[in-house]
Amino acid sequence: MTKLEPRSLHSFSKWESILNTHEQEQRSLGRLLKQGFWGVVAIAVLIASWRLSEISPADFWAGLPRLGNWLTRLWPPDFAELPDFLIATAETLAIAIMGTLTATIAAIPLSLCIARPLSPIPQLAPVLRLLLNLLRGIDTAIFALFFVSIVGLGPFAGVLGVAFHTTGSMAKLYVEVLETLPLEPIEAIEVTGADRLRTFIFAVLPEALPGLIGITLYLWEFNVRSSVILGIVGAGGIGYEVLVSLKLLDFSRLTTILLLILAMVSAIDALSAYGRKQLTLNP
């Protein structure tokens, strides 16, 4: 058997090193070209978005004097219609509560049908996921506008709008909680011959309840804020009074409404944050 001379071994190692270096350079060049391509795409998207959005700093600066004039007219607030505004604010809060409650009732069975360890019909899960994406993709105000044409003007259309949009978001988040549950308690209950209802009550619910409540509180907090604008599309609440004030250019009236909205949203945010904190401290 012929042995390689030291010089031949050295030459072989040298060529191997050159080839490895060349391959690394090729890979680096490929990554650089790929990053450069996506960088160009991102810049093109930003430029197109700027033009399609018709952003005009000149128009903004030209409108600042008008904005300053409006701001000076916001004070003092006009409390003459305060009782009516309080009723409208309570209506907005009621829309958020009932819409969130309805969404919760719908989201629980949907999430149980989609979550992989719990779904009784796994083949149905992809179709239901598409349904959730559709519900989440349509804004609350669009749903409310649609239901105004069906049930007429008023808060009921707002409740339906909130419920349909929130069902999509809530069920998706519920699924994420359910799919991260430990399987041992579920399997232990199933071994005893328990049906799906008992499995859910005794194995799934105790583990998932803190997460589900936290999600529900967060979405309720979000729905309170989103319900404010529903009055603009005729779905009831304080948003309608905002629209009237803007149409009349009655800024003192608008200030009173904005103060009520601020107080309501701040109180709900604090209550929701407190509830979620308690769940964290006492799981």
Coordinates of C-alpha atoms in Angstrom, one line a residue:
M1 CA 0.0 0.0 0.0
T2 CA 1.4 3.4 -1.1
K3 CA 1.8 5.9 1.7
L4 CA 1.2 9.6 1.2
E5 CA 4.3 11.7 1.6
P6 CA 4.2 14.5 4.1
R7 CA 4.3 17.0 1.3
S8 CA 1.2 15.4 -0.3
L9 CA -0.6 15.4 3.0
H10 CA 0.2 19.1 3.4
S11 CA -1.1 19.9 -0.1
F12 CA -4.3 17.9 0.5
S13 CA -5.0 19.8 3.8
K14 CA -4.3 23.1 2.1
W15 CA -6.7 22.4 -0.7
E16 CA -9.3 21.2 1.8
S17 CA -8.9 24.4 3.8
I18 CA -9.3 26.4 0.6
L19 CA -12.5 24.6 -0.4
N20 CA -14.0 25.0 3.1
T21 CA -13.2 28.7 3.0
H22 CA -14.7 29.0 -0.4
E23 CA -17.9 27.2 0.7
Q24 CA -18.2 29.5 3.8
E25 CA -17.8 32.6 1.5
Q26 CA -20.5 31.2 -0.8
R27 CA -22.8 30.7 2.1
S28 CA -22.1 34.1 3.5
L29 CA -22.7 35.7 0.1
G30 CA -26.0 33.8 -0.3
R31 CA -27.1 35.0 3.1
L32 CA -26.0 38.6 2.3
L33 CA -27.9 38.5 -1.1
K34 CA -31.0 37.1 0.7
Q35 CA -30.9 39.7 3.4
G36 CA -30.3 42.4 0.7
F37 CA -33.3 41.2 -1.3
W38 CA -35.7 41.3 1.7
G39 CA -34.3 44.7 2.7
V40 CA -35.1 46.0 -0.8
V41 CA -38.6 44.5 -0.5
A42 CA -39.1 46.1 2.9
I43 CA -38.1 49.5 1.6
A44 CA -40.4 49.2 -1.4
V45 CA -43.3 48.3 0.8
L46 CA -42.6 51.3 3.1
I47 CA -42.4 53.7 0.1
A48 CA -45.7 52.2 -1.4
S49 CA -47.4 52.5 2.0
W50 CA -46.3 56.1 2.4
R51 CA -47.7 57.0 -1.0
L52 CA -51.0 55.0 -0.6
S53 CA -51.5 56.6 2.8
E54 CA -51.2 60.0 1.3
I55 CA -49.1 61.2 4.2
S56 CA -48.5 65.0 3.9
P57 CA -46.5 66.7 6.7
A58 CA -47.2 70.0 5.0
D59 CA -51.0 69.5 5.4
F60 CA -50.5 68.6 9.0
W61 CA -48.5 71.7 9.8
A62 CA -51.0 73.8 7.9
G63 CA -53.8 72.4 10.0
L64 CA -52.2 73.0 13.4
P65 CA -53.7 76.6 13.8
R66 CA -57.1 75.1 13.4
L67 CA -56.3 72.4 15.9
G68 CA -55.1 75.0 18.4
N69 CA -58.4 76.9 17.9
W70 CA -60.3 73.8 18.7
L71 CA -58.3 73.0 21.8
T72 CA -58.9 76.4 23.2
R73 CA -62.7 75.8 22.8
L74 CA -62.7 72.5 24.7
W75 CA -62.7 74.3 28.1
P76 CA -64.8 74.7 30.1
P77 CA -66.9 71.5 29.9
D78 CA -70.7 71.7 29.6
F79 CA -72.4 69.5 32.2
A80 CA -76.0 70.5 31.2
E81 CA -76.6 67.0 29.6
L82 CA -74.6 65.0 32.1
P83 CA -77.5 62.7 33.1
D84 CA -78.0 61.7 29.5
F85 CA -74.3 61.2 29.0
L86 CA -74.2 59.0 32.1
I87 CA -76.9 56.8 30.6
A88 CA -75.1 56.6 27.3
T89 CA -71.9 55.6 29.2
A90 CA -73.7 52.9 31.1
E91 CA -75.1 51.7 27.7
T92 CA -71.6 51.5 26.3
L93 CA -70.5 49.5 29.4
A94 CA -73.5 47.2 29.1
I95 CA -72.7 46.5 25.4
A96 CA -69.1 45.5 26.3
I97 CA -70.4 43.2 29.2
M98 CA -73.1 41.4 27.2
G99 CA -70.9 41.2 24.1
T100 CA -68.0 39.6 26.1
L101 CA -70.4 37.3 28.0
T102 CA -72.0 36.1 24.7
A103 CA -68.5 35.6 23.2
T104 CA -67.4 33.6 26.2
I105 CA -70.4 31.3 25.9
A106 CA -69.6 30.7 22.2
A107 CA -65.8 30.5 22.6
I108 CA -65.7 27.7 25.2
P109 CA -67.3 24.9 23.1
L110 CA -65.5 26.2 20.0
S111 CA -62.1 26.0 21.7
L112 CA -62.9 22.5 23.1
C113 CA -63.6 21.3 19.5
I114 CA -60.3 22.8 18.2
A115 CA -57.8 22.1 21.0
R116 CA -55.8 19.0 19.9
P117 CA -56.0 16.9 23.2
L118 CA -59.7 17.6 23.7
S119 CA -61.3 17.8 20.3
P120 CA -64.0 15.1 19.8
I121 CA -63.8 15.6 16.0
P122 CA -60.2 16.5 15.1
Q123 CA -61.1 16.6 11.4
L124 CA -63.4 19.6 12.1
A125 CA -60.7 21.7 13.8
P126 CA -59.2 23.2 10.5
V127 CA -62.6 24.4 9.4
L128 CA -63.3 26.0 12.8
R129 CA -59.9 27.6 12.8
L130 CA -60.8 29.2 9.5
L131 CA -64.0 30.4 11.0
L132 CA -62.1 32.0 14.0
N133 CA -59.8 33.7 11.5
L134 CA -62.8 35.2 9.7
L135 CA -64.4 36.5 12.9
R136 CA -61.1 38.0 14.1
G137 CA -60.4 39.5 10.7
I138 CA -63.6 41.6 10.6
D139 CA -63.6 44.6 13.0
T140 CA -66.2 45.1 15.7
A141 CA -67.5 48.3 14.0
I142 CA -68.0 46.4 10.7
F143 CA -70.0 43.7 12.4
A144 CA -72.0 46.3 14.2
L145 CA -72.7 48.2 11.0
F146 CA -73.9 44.9 9.5
F147 CA -76.2 44.1 12.4
V148 CA -77.6 47.6 12.4
S149 CA -79.1 46.8 8.9
I150 CA -80.6 43.6 10.4
V151 CA -81.9 44.4 13.9
G152 CA -82.0 48.2 13.5
L153 CA -80.3 51.1 15.4
G154 CA -79.5 50.6 19.0
P155 CA -77.2 48.8 21.5
F156 CA -78.4 45.3 20.5
A157 CA -76.5 45.7 17.2
G158 CA -73.5 46.7 19.2
V159 CA -73.7 43.6 21.4
L160 CA -73.8 41.4 18.4
G161 CA -70.9 43.2 16.8
V162 CA -68.7 42.8 19.9
A163 CA -69.8 39.2 20.4
F164 CA -68.9 38.0 16.9
H165 CA -65.5 39.7 16.7
T166 CA -64.6 38.7 20.3
T167 CA -65.6 35.1 19.8
G168 CA -62.8 34.7 17.2
S169 CA -60.1 36.3 19.3
M170 CA -61.3 34.6 22.6
A171 CA -61.6 31.1 21.2
K172 CA -58.1 31.3 19.6
L173 CA -56.6 32.4 22.9
Y174 CA -58.6 29.7 24.8
V175 CA -57.2 27.1 22.4
E176 CA -53.7 28.2 23.2
V177 CA -54.3 27.7 26.9
L178 CA -56.0 24.3 26.5
E179 CA -53.2 23.0 24.3
T180 CA -50.6 23.7 26.9
L181 CA -52.3 21.8 29.7
P182 CA -50.6 18.7 31.1
L183 CA -52.1 15.5 29.8
E184 CA -51.7 13.4 32.9
P185 CA -54.8 14.6 34.8
I186 CA -56.9 14.3 31.7
E187 CA -55.7 10.8 31.0
A188 CA -56.2 9.8 34.6
I189 CA -59.9 10.9 34.5
E190 CA -60.5 9.2 31.2
V191 CA -59.1 5.9 32.5
T192 CA -61.9 5.8 35.1
G193 CA -64.5 5.8 32.3
A194 CA -65.6 9.4 32.8
D195 CA -67.3 11.1 29.8
R196 CA -66.1 14.3 28.2
L197 CA -68.2 16.5 30.4
R198 CA -66.8 15.1 33.6
T199 CA -63.3 15.2 32.1
F200 CA -63.7 18.8 31.4
I201 CA -65.1 19.7 34.8
F202 CA -62.7 17.7 36.9
A203 CA -59.5 17.7 34.9
V204 CA -59.5 20.5 32.3
L205 CA -61.3 23.3 34.1
P206 CA -59.3 23.4 37.3
E207 CA -56.0 23.7 35.3
A208 CA -57.3 26.1 32.7
L209 CA -59.6 28.4 34.7
P210 CA -57.0 31.0 35.7
G211 CA -55.8 31.5 32.2
L212 CA -59.3 31.5 30.7
I213 CA -60.5 34.2 33.2
G214 CA -57.4 36.3 32.6
I215 CA -58.1 36.2 28.8
T216 CA -61.7 37.1 29.4
L217 CA -60.9 40.1 31.6
Y218 CA -58.4 41.3 29.1
L219 CA -60.8 41.1 26.2
W220 CA -63.6 42.7 28.3
E221 CA -61.2 45.6 29.0
F222 CA -60.5 45.9 25.2
N223 CA -64.2 45.7 24.4
V224 CA -65.1 48.6 26.7
R225 CA -62.7 50.8 24.7
S226 CA -63.9 49.5 21.3
S227 CA -67.5 49.9 22.2
V228 CA -67.0 53.6 22.5
I229 CA -66.9 54.0 18.8
L230 CA -69.9 51.8 18.0
G231 CA -72.3 54.7 18.4
I232 CA -70.7 56.3 15.4
V233 CA -72.2 53.5 13.2
G234 CA -75.6 53.7 15.0
A235 CA -75.0 50.8 17.5
G236 CA -75.7 52.8 20.7
G237 CA -73.6 54.1 23.5
I238 CA -71.6 57.2 24.2
G239 CA -70.0 57.1 20.7
Y240 CA -73.2 58.6 19.2
E241 CA -72.9 61.6 21.5
V242 CA -69.3 62.1 20.4
L243 CA -70.4 62.1 16.8
V244 CA -73.2 64.6 17.5
S245 CA -70.7 66.9 19.3
L246 CA -68.3 66.8 16.4
K247 CA -71.0 67.6 13.9
L248 CA -72.2 70.5 15.9
L249 CA -68.6 71.7 16.7
D250 CA -69.8 71.8 20.3
F251 CA -66.5 71.4 22.0
S252 CA -67.6 72.1 25.6
R253 CA -70.1 69.3 25.2
L254 CA -67.4 67.1 23.7
T255 CA -65.1 67.7 26.7
T256 CA -67.7 66.4 29.1
I257 CA -68.1 63.2 27.1
L258 CA -64.3 62.7 26.8
L259 CA -63.9 63.1 30.6
L260 CA -66.6 60.4 31.1
I261 CA -64.9 58.1 28.6
L262 CA -61.6 58.6 30.3
A263 CA -63.1 57.9 33.8
M264 CA -64.8 54.8 32.5
V265 CA -61.8 53.3 30.7
S266 CA -59.5 54.1 33.5
A267 CA -61.7 52.4 36.0
I268 CA -62.2 49.3 33.8
D269 CA -58.4 49.1 33.1
A270 CA -57.7 49.2 36.9
L271 CA -60.4 46.6 37.7
S272 CA -59.2 44.3 35.0
A273 CA -55.5 44.7 36.0
Y274 CA -56.4 44.0 39.6
G275 CA -58.4 40.9 38.6
R276 CA -55.5 39.5 36.5
K277 CA -53.0 40.2 39.3
Q278 CA -55.2 38.3 41.8
L279 CA -55.2 35.4 39.4
T280 CA -51.4 35.5 39.2
L281 CA -51.0 35.6 43.0
N282 CA -53.7 33.0 43.7
P283 CA -53.6 30.6 40.8

